[in-house]
Tab-separated table of C-alpha atoms in Angstrom:
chain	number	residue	atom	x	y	z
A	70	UNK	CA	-2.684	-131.006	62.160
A	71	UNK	CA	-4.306	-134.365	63.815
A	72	UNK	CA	-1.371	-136.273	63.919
A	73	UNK	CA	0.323	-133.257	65.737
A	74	UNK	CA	-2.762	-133.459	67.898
A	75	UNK	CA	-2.974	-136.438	68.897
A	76	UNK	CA	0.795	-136.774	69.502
A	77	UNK	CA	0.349	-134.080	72.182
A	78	UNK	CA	-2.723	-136.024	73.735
A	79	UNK	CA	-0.533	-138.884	74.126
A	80	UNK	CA	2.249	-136.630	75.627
A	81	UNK	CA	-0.680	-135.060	77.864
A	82	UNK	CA	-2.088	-137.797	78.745
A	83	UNK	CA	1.288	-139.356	79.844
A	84	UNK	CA	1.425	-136.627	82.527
A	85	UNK	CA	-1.662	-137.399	84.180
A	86	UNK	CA	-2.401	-137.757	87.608
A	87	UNK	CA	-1.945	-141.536	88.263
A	88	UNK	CA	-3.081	-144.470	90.275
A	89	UNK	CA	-1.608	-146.961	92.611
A	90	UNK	CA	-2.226	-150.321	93.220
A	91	UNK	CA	-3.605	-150.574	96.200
A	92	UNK	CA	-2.183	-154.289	96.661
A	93	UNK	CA	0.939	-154.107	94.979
A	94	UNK	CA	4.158	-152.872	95.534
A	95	UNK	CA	4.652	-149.305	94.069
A	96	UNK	CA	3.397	-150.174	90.645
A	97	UNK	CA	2.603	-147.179	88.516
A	98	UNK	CA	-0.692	-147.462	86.239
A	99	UNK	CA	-0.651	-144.248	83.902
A	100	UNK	CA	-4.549	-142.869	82.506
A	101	UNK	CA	-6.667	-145.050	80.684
A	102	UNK	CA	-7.445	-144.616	76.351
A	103	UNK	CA	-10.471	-142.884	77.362
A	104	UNK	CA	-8.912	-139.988	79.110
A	105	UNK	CA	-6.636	-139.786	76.251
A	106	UNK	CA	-9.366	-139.276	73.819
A	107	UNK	CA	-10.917	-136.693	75.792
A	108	UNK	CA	-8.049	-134.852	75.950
A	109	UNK	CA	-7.458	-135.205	72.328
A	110	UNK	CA	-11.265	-134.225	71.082
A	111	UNK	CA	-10.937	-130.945	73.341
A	112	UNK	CA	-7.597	-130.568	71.689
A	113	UNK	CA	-9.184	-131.051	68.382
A	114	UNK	CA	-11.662	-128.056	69.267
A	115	UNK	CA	-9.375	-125.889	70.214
A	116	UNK	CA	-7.327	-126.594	67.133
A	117	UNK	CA	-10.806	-126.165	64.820
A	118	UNK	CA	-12.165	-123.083	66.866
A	119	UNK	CA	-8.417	-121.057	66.296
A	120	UNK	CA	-8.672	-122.641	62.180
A	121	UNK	CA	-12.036	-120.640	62.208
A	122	UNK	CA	-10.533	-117.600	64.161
A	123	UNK	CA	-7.967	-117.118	61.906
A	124	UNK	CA	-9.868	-117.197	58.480
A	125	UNK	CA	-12.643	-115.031	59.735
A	126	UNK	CA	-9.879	-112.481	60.620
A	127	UNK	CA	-8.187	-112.947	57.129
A	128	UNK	CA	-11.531	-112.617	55.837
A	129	UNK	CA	-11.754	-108.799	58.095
A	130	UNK	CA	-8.499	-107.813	56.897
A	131	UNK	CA	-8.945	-108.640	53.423
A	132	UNK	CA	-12.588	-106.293	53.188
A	133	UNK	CA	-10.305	-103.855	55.475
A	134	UNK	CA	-7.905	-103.815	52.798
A	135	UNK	CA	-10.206	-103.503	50.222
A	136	UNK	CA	-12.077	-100.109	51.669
A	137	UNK	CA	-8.306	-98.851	52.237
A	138	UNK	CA	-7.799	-99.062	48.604
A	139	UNK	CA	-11.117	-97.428	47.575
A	140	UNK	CA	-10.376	-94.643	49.927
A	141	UNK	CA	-6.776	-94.129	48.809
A	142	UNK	CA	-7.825	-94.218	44.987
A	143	UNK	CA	-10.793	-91.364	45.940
A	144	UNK	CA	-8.162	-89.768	47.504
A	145	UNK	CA	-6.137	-89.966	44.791
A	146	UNK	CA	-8.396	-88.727	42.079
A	147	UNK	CA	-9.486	-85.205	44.445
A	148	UNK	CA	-6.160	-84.751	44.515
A	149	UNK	CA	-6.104	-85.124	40.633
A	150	UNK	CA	-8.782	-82.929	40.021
A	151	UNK	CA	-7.901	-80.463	42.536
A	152	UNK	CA	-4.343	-79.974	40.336
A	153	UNK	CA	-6.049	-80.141	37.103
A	154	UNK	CA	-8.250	-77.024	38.266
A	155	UNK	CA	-5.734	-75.327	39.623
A	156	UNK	CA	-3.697	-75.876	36.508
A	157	UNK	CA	-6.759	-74.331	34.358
A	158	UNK	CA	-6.753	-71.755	37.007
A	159	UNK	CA	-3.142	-70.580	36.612
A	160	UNK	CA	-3.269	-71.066	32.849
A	161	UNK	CA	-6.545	-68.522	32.304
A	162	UNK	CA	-5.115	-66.424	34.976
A	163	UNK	CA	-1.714	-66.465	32.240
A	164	UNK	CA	-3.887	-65.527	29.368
A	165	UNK	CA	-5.864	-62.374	31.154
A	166	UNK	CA	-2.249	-61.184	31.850
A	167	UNK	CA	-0.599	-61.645	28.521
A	168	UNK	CA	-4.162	-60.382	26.967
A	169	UNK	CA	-3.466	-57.215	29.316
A	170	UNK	CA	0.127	-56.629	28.181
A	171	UNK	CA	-1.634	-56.918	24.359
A	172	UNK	CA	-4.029	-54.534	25.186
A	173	UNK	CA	-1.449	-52.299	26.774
A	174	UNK	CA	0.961	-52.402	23.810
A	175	UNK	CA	-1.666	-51.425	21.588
A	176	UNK	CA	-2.704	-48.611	23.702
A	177	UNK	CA	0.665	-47.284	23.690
A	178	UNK	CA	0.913	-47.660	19.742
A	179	UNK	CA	-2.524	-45.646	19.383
A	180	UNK	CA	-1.069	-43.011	21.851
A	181	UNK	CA	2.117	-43.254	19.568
A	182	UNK	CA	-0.035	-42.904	16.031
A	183	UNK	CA	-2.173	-39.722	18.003
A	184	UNK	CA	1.101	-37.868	19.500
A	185	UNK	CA	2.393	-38.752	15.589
A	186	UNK	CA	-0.865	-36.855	13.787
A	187	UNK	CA	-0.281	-34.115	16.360
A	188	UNK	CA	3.078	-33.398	14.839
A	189	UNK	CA	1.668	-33.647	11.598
A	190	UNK	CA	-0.967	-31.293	12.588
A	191	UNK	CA	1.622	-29.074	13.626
A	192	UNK	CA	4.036	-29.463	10.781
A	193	UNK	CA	0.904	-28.668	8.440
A	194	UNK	CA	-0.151	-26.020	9.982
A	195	UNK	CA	3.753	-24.380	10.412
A	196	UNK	CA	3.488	-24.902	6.719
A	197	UNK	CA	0.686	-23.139	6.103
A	198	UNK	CA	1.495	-20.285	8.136
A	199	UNK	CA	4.620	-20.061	5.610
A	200	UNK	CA	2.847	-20.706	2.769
A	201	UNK	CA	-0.002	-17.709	3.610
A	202	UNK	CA	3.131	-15.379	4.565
A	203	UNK	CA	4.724	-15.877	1.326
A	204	UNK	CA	1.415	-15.877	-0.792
A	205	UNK	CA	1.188	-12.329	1.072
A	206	UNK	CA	4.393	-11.368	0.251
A	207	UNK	CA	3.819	-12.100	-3.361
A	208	UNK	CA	0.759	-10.501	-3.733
A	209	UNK	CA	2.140	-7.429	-1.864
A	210	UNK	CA	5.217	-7.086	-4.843
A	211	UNK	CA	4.857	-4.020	-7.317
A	212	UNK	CA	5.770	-6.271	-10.374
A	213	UNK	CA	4.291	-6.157	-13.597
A	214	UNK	CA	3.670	-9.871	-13.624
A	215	UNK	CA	2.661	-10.170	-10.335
A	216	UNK	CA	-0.776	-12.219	-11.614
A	217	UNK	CA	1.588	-14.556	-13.725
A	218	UNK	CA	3.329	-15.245	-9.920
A	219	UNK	CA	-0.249	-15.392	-8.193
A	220	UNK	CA	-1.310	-18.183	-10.298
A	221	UNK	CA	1.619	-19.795	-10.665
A	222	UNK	CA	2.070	-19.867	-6.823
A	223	UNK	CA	-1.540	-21.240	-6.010
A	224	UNK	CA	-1.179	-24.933	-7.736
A	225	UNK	CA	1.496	-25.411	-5.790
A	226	UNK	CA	-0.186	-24.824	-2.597
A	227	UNK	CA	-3.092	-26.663	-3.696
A	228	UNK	CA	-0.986	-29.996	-4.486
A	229	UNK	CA	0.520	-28.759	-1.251
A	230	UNK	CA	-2.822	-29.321	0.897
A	231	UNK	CA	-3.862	-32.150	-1.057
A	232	UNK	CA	-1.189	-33.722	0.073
A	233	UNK	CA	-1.064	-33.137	3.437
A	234	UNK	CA	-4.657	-34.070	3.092
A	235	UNK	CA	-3.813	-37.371	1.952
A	236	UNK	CA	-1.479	-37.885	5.205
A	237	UNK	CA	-3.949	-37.012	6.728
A	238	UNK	CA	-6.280	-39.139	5.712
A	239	UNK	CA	-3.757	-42.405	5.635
A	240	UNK	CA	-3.085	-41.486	9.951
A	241	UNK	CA	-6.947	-41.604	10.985
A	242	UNK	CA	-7.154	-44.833	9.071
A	243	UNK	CA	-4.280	-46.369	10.236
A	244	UNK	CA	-5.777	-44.717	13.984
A	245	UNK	CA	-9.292	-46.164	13.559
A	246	UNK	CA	-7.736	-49.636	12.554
A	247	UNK	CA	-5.866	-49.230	16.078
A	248	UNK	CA	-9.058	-48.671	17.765
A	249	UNK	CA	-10.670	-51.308	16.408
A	250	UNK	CA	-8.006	-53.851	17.090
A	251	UNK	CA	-8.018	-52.203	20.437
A	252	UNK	CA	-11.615	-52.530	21.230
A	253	UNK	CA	-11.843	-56.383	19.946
A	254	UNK	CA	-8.477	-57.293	22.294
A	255	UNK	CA	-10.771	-55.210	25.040
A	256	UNK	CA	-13.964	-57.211	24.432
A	257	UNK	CA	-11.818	-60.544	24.167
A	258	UNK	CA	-9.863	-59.316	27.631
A	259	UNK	CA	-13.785	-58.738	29.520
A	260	UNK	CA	-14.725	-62.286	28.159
A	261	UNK	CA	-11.618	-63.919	29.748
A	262	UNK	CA	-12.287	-61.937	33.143
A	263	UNK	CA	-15.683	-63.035	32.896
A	264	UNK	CA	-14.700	-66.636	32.718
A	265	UNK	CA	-12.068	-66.880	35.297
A	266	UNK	CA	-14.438	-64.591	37.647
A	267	UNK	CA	-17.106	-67.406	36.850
A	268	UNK	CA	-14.819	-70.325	37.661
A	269	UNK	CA	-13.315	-68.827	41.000
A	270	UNK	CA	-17.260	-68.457	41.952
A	271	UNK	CA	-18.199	-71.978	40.686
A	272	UNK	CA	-15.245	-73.121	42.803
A	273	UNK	CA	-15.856	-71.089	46.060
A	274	UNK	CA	-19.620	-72.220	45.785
A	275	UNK	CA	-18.484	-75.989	46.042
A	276	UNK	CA	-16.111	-75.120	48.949
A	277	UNK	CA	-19.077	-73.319	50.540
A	278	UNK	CA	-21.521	-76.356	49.440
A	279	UNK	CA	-19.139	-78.439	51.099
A	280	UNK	CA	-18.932	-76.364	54.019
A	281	UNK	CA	-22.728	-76.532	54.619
A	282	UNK	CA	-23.274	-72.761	53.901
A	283	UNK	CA	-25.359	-72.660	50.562
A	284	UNK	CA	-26.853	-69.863	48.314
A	285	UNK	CA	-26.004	-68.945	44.662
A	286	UNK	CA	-25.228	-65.407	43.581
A	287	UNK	CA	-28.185	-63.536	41.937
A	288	UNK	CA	-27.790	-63.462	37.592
A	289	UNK	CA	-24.809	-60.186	37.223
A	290	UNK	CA	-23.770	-60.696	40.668
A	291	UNK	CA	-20.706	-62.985	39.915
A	292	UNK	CA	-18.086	-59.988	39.381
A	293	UNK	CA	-18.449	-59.133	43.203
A	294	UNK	CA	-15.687	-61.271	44.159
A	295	UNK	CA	-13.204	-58.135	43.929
A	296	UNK	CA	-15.574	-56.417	46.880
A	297	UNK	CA	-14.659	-56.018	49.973
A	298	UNK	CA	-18.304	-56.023	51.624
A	299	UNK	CA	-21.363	-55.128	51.037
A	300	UNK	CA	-21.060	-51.670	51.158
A	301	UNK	CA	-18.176	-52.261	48.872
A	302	UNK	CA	-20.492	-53.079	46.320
A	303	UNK	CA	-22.670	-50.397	47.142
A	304	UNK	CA	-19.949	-47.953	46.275
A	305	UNK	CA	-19.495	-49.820	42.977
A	306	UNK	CA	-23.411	-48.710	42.455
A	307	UNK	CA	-24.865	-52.369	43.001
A	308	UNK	CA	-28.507	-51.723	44.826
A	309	UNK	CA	-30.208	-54.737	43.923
A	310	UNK	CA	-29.985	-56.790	47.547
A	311	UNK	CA	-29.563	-60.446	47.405
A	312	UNK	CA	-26.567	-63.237	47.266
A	313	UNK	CA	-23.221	-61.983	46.342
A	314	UNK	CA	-19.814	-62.898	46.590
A	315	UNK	CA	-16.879	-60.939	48.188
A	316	UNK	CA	-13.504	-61.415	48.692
A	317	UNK	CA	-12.124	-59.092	51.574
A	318	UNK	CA	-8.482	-58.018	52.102
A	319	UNK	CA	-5.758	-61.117	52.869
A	320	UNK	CA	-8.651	-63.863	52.323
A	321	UNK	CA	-10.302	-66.392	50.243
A	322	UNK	CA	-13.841	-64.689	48.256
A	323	UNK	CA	-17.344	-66.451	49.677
A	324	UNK	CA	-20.699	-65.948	49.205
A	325	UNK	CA	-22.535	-63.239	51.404
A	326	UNK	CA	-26.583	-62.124	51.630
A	327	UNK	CA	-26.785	-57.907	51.102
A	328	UNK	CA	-29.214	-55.376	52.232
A	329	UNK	CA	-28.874	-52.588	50.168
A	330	UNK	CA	-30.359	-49.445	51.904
A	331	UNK	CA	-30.519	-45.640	50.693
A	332	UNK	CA	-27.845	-45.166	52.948
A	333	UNK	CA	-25.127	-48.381	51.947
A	334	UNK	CA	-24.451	-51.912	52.426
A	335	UNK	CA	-25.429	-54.160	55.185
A	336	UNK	CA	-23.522	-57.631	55.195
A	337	UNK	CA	-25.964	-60.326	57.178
A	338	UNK	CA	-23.772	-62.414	59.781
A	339	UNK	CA	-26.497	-64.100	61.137
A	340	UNK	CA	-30.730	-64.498	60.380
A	341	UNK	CA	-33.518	-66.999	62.318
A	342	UNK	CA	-37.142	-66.455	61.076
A	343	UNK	CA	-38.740	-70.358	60.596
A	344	UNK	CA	-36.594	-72.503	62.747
A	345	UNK	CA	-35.848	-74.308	59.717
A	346	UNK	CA	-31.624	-74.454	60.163
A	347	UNK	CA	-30.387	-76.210	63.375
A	348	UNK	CA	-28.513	-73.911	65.382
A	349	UNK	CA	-27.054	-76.755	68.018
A	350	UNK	CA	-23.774	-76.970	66.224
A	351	UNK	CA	-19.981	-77.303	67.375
A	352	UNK	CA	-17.178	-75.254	67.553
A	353	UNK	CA	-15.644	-76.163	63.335
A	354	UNK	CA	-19.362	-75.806	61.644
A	355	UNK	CA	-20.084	-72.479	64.206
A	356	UNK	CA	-16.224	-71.625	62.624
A	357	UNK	CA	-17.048	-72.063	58.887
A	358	UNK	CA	-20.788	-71.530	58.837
A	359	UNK	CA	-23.862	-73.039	58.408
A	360	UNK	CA	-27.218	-72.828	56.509
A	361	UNK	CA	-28.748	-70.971	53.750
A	362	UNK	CA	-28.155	-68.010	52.697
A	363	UNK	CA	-31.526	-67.407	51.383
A	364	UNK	CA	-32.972	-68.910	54.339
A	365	UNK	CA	-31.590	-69.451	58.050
A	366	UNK	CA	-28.045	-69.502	58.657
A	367	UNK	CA	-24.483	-68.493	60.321
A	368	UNK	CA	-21.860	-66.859	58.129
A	369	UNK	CA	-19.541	-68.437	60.176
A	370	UNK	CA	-16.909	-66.901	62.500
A	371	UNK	CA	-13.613	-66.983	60.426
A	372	UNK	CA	-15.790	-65.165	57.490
A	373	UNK	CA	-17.066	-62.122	60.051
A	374	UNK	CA	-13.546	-61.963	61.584
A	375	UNK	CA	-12.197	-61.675	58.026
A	376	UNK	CA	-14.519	-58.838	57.058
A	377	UNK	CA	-14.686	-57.160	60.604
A	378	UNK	CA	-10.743	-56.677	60.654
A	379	UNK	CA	-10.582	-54.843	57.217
A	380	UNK	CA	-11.450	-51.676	59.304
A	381	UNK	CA	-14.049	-49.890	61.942
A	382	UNK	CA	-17.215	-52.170	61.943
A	383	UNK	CA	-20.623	-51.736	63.767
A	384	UNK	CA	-22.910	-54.385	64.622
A	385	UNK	CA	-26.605	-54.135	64.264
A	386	UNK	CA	-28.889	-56.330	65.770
A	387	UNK	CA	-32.650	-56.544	65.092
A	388	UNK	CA	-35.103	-58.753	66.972
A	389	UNK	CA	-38.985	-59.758	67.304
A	390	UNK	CA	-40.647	-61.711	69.962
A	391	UNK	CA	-44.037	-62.886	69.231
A	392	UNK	CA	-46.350	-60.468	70.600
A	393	UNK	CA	-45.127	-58.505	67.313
A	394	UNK	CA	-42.777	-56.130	69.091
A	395	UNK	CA	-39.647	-55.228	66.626
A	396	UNK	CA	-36.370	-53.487	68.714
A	397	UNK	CA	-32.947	-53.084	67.188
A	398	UNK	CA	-29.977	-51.954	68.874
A	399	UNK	CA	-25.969	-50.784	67.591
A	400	UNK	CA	-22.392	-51.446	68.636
A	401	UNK	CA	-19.405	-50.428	67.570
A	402	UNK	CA	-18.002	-53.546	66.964
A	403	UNK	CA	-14.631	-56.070	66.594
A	404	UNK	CA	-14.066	-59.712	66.801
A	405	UNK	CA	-10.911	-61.776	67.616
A	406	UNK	CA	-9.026	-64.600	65.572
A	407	UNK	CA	-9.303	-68.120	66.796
A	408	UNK	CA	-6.401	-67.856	68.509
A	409	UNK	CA	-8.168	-65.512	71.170
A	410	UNK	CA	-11.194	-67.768	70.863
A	411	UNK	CA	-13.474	-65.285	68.636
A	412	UNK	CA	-13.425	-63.076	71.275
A	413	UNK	CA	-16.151	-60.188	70.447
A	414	UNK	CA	-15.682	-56.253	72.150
A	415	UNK	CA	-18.706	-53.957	72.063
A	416	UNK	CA	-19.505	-50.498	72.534
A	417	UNK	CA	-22.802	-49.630	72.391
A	418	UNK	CA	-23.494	-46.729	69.864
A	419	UNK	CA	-27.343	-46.154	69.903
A	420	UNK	CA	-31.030	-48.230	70.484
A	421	UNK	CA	-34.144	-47.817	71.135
A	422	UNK	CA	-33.839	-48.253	74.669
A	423	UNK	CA	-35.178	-51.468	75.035
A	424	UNK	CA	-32.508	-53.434	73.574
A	425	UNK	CA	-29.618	-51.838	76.010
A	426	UNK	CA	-28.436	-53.925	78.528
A	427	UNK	CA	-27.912	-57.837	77.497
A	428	UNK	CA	-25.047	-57.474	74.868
A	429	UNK	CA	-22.440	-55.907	76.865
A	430	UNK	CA	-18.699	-57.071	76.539
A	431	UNK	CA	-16.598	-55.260	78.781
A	432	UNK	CA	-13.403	-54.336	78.414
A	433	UNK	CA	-11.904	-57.462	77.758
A	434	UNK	CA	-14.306	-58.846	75.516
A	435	UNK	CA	-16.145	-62.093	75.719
A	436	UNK	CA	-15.027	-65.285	73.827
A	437	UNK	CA	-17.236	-67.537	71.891
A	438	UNK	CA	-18.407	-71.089	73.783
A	439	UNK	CA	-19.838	-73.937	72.306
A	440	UNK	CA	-20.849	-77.070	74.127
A	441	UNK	CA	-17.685	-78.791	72.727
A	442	UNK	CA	-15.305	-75.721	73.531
A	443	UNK	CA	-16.372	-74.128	76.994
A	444	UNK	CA	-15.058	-70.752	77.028
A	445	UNK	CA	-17.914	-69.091	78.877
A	446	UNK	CA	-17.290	-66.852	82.187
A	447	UNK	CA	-19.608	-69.671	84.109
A	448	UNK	CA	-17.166	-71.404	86.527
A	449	UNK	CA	-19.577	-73.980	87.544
A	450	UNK	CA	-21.936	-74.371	84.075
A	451	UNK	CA	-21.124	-75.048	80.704
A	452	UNK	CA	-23.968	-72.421	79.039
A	453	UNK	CA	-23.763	-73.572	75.549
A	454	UNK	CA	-24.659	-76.959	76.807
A	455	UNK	CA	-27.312	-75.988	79.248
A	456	UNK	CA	-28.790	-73.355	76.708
A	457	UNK	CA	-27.986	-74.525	73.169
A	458	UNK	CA	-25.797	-73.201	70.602
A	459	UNK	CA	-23.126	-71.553	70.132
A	460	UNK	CA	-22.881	-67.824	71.518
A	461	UNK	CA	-20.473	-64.812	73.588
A	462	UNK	CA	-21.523	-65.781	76.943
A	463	UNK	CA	-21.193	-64.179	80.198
A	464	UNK	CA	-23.188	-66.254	82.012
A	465	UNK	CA	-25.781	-68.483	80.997
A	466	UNK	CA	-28.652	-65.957	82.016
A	467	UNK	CA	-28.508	-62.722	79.717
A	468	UNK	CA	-29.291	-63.505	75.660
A	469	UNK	CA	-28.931	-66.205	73.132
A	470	UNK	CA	-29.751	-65.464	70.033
A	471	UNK	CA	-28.266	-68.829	68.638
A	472	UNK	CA	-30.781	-71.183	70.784
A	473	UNK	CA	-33.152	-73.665	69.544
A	474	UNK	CA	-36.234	-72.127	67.997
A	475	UNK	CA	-39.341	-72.797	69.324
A	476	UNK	CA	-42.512	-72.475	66.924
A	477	UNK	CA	-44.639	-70.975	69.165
A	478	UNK	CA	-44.530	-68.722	72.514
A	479	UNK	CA	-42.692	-70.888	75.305
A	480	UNK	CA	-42.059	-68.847	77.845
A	481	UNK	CA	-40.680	-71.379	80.269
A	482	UNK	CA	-38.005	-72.885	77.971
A	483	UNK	CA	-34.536	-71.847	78.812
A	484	UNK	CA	-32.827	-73.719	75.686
A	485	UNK	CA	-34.564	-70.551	72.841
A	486	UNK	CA	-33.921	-67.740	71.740
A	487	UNK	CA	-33.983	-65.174	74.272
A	488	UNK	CA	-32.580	-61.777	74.899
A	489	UNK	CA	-33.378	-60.173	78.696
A	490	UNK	CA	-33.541	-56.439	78.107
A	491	UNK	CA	-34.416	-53.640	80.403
A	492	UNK	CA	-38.447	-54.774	80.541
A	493	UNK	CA	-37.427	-58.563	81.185
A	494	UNK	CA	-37.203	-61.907	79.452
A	495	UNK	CA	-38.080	-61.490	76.147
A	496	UNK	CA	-38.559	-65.118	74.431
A	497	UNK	CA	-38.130	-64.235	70.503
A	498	UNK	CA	-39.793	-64.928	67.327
A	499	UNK	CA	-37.120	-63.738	64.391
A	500	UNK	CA	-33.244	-62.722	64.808
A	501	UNK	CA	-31.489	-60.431	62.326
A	502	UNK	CA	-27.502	-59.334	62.787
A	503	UNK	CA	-25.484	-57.416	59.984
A	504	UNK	CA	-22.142	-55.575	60.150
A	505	UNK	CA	-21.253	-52.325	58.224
A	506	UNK	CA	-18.347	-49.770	57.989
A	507	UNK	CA	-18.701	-47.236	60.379
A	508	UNK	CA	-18.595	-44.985	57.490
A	509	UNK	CA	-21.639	-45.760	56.629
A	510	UNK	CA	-24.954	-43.120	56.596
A	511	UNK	CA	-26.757	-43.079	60.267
């Protein structure tokens, strides 16, 4: 690289500015050595400074490279493990259906062997019938050896019923061994079940782990995932309340907190009591869900608008604010698909008259907002930004029951939990929402 250098110093320096003598006549005298060094160390910089440049950017791109790879091979092996499961998946989900066919062959070979007895039964007891008919006609014969007849006649029924006996017999054997297969392929069928129900939980826990809404299911809880809701389960006579996990119509199962009641099942949506769960969240985590299930948290919208569109839902929501007063009010209620921006429509159906005017929809509903997706009816105000959270707003003024939570009485704060009712702002302590059918007991 010098030589190149310094050949294009010469070369420089041959077009610098030059000097006349002031005596002579026109002679040209080009720049001195010195200049040409100059222009040749600079040169030489440059040169060393671009060297530099380029092997700390090889140096960049090689560590880029390296974290591409790392990436693409972790990639690589979820993608793995993700088929692998899915293969275990399909082939248990294989076995419970050729274990159902067994079980269903060997019912219909049972009901073959019973509907086989009962003709036997019958066939017996047709011959009997003849058998006593003739024994009565004998007897009833005027004929000297009619006692020679008589006991002639009775072995032969008696090797007759011993017989048929002895059929007899052979059939509930050959039934009880039916039953007992039966019952063992039943027993091995319930232990398959049990397994597959166990993995589809285990793997709809880490999707819900990952998702950032946690809880695990409660010991005997883990066959809920063919419920519906809540008060699914509490028509399948499950009363202890707690973590379970439901799978309604046309979706994926997840795990769900229940309040079992004397009069059904409550399905929690949404619960603040400790301020220990951050409610400032975006639109995707306000989407999935967030929190714990045994603690603070948000079921998450696509969850509620999957249970809420199974049929006629209401809405019940239960507050505190810190002077110890507890109100709860009702709605008949339905929520929107993404697509319409989770829009929620209310009707009110009954309260205690304090809790009666901030929830109110209209008749064309009110969309969720979040400070990243401003859907509020505020033209000038962005009121998940201003207030915090994510919520239905109208306008930024009327409830929140997604704010930040304050650990003690603030009554000036705008950014808490708040809902203005009919006796004025009303800063709160605890939030509690659940859904139900409509079918439930009032």
């Amino acid at each position: 690289m010098t030589p190149l250098l310094l050949f294009m110093a010469v070369h420089v320096a041959a077009g610098l500015p030059v000097e006349r003598i002031a005596a002579g006549a026109g002679v040209v005298k080009y720049a001195s050595w010195d200049d040409v060094n100059i222009v040749a160390h600079g040169l030489l910089q440059v040169g060393q400074g671009l060297r530099e440049h380029v092997e700390k950017t090889k140096a960049q791109m090689k560590d880029v490279n390296a974290k591409l790879k790392v990436f693409n091979s972790s990639v690589s092996d979820l993608g793995r493990k993700q088929k692998e499961q899915d293969k275990a998946l399909k082939a248990r989900k294989e076995e419970v259906e050729e274990k159902e066919k067994l079980a269903a062959q060997l019912a219909e070979e049972v009901m073959a062997k019973v509907n086989e007895v009962k003709k036997e039964s019958a066939n017996i007891h047709s011959r009997m019938q003849r058998l006593e008919e003739k024994m009565v006609e004998v007897l009833a014969e005027p004929k000297v050896d009619s006692n020679s007849s008589v006991h002639s006649a009775v072995p032969l029924v008696q090797s007759l019923m011993e017989a048929q006996n002895r059929r007899i017999d052979q059939l509930v054997e050959k039934i009880k061994q039916q039953q007992d297969k039966l019952e063992k392929q039943s027993l091995h069928l319930q232990a398959l079940q049990t397994k597959v129900a166990k993995k589809r939980v285990k793997s709809h826990q880490q999707r819900d782990e990952e998702m950032g809404l946690r809880g695990e299911p409660e010991p005997g809880n883990t066959m809920s995932s063919l419920a519906r809701d809540c008060h699914d389960l509490f028509v399948q006579a499950q009363r202890p309340s707690g973590v379970y996990t439901i799978q309604p119509e046309n979706s994926q199962p997840f795990n769900v907190l229940c309040q079992m009641t004397p009069e059904g099942g409550w399905t929690f949506i949404q619960q603040r009591h400790d301020g220990s769960q951050n409610f400032n969240q975006l639109w995707d985590q306000y989407k999935k869900g967030f929190g714990n299930l045994k603690g603070e948290f948000w079921l998450g919208l696509d969850n509620i608008r999957s249970i809420s569109r199974q049929g006629e839902y209401i809405l019940q929501v239960e507050v505190a604010d810190w002077t110890g007063e507890e109100h709860q009010v009702q709605y008949r209620f339905q929520l929107d698909g993404e697509e319409k921006k989770y829009t929620l429509h209310l009707e009110q159906a009954s309260s205690d008259g304090i809790l009666d005017i901030p929830l109110s929809t209209g008749a064309s509903g009110l969309p969720f907002s979040t400070s990243d997706q401003d859907n509020d009816l505020s033209d000038d105000k962005n009121c998940a930004e201003l207030l915090s959270g994510g919520w239905w707003f109208s306008s930024c003024g009327e409830s929140n029951l997604n704010g930040k939570y304050h650990k003690r009485l603030r009554l000036s704060s705008r950014q808490g939990m708040f809902w203005n009712s009919t006796v004025g702002h009303k800063p709160l302590k605890s939030t509690l929402m659940k859904i139900a059918p409509t079918t439930i007991k009032q």
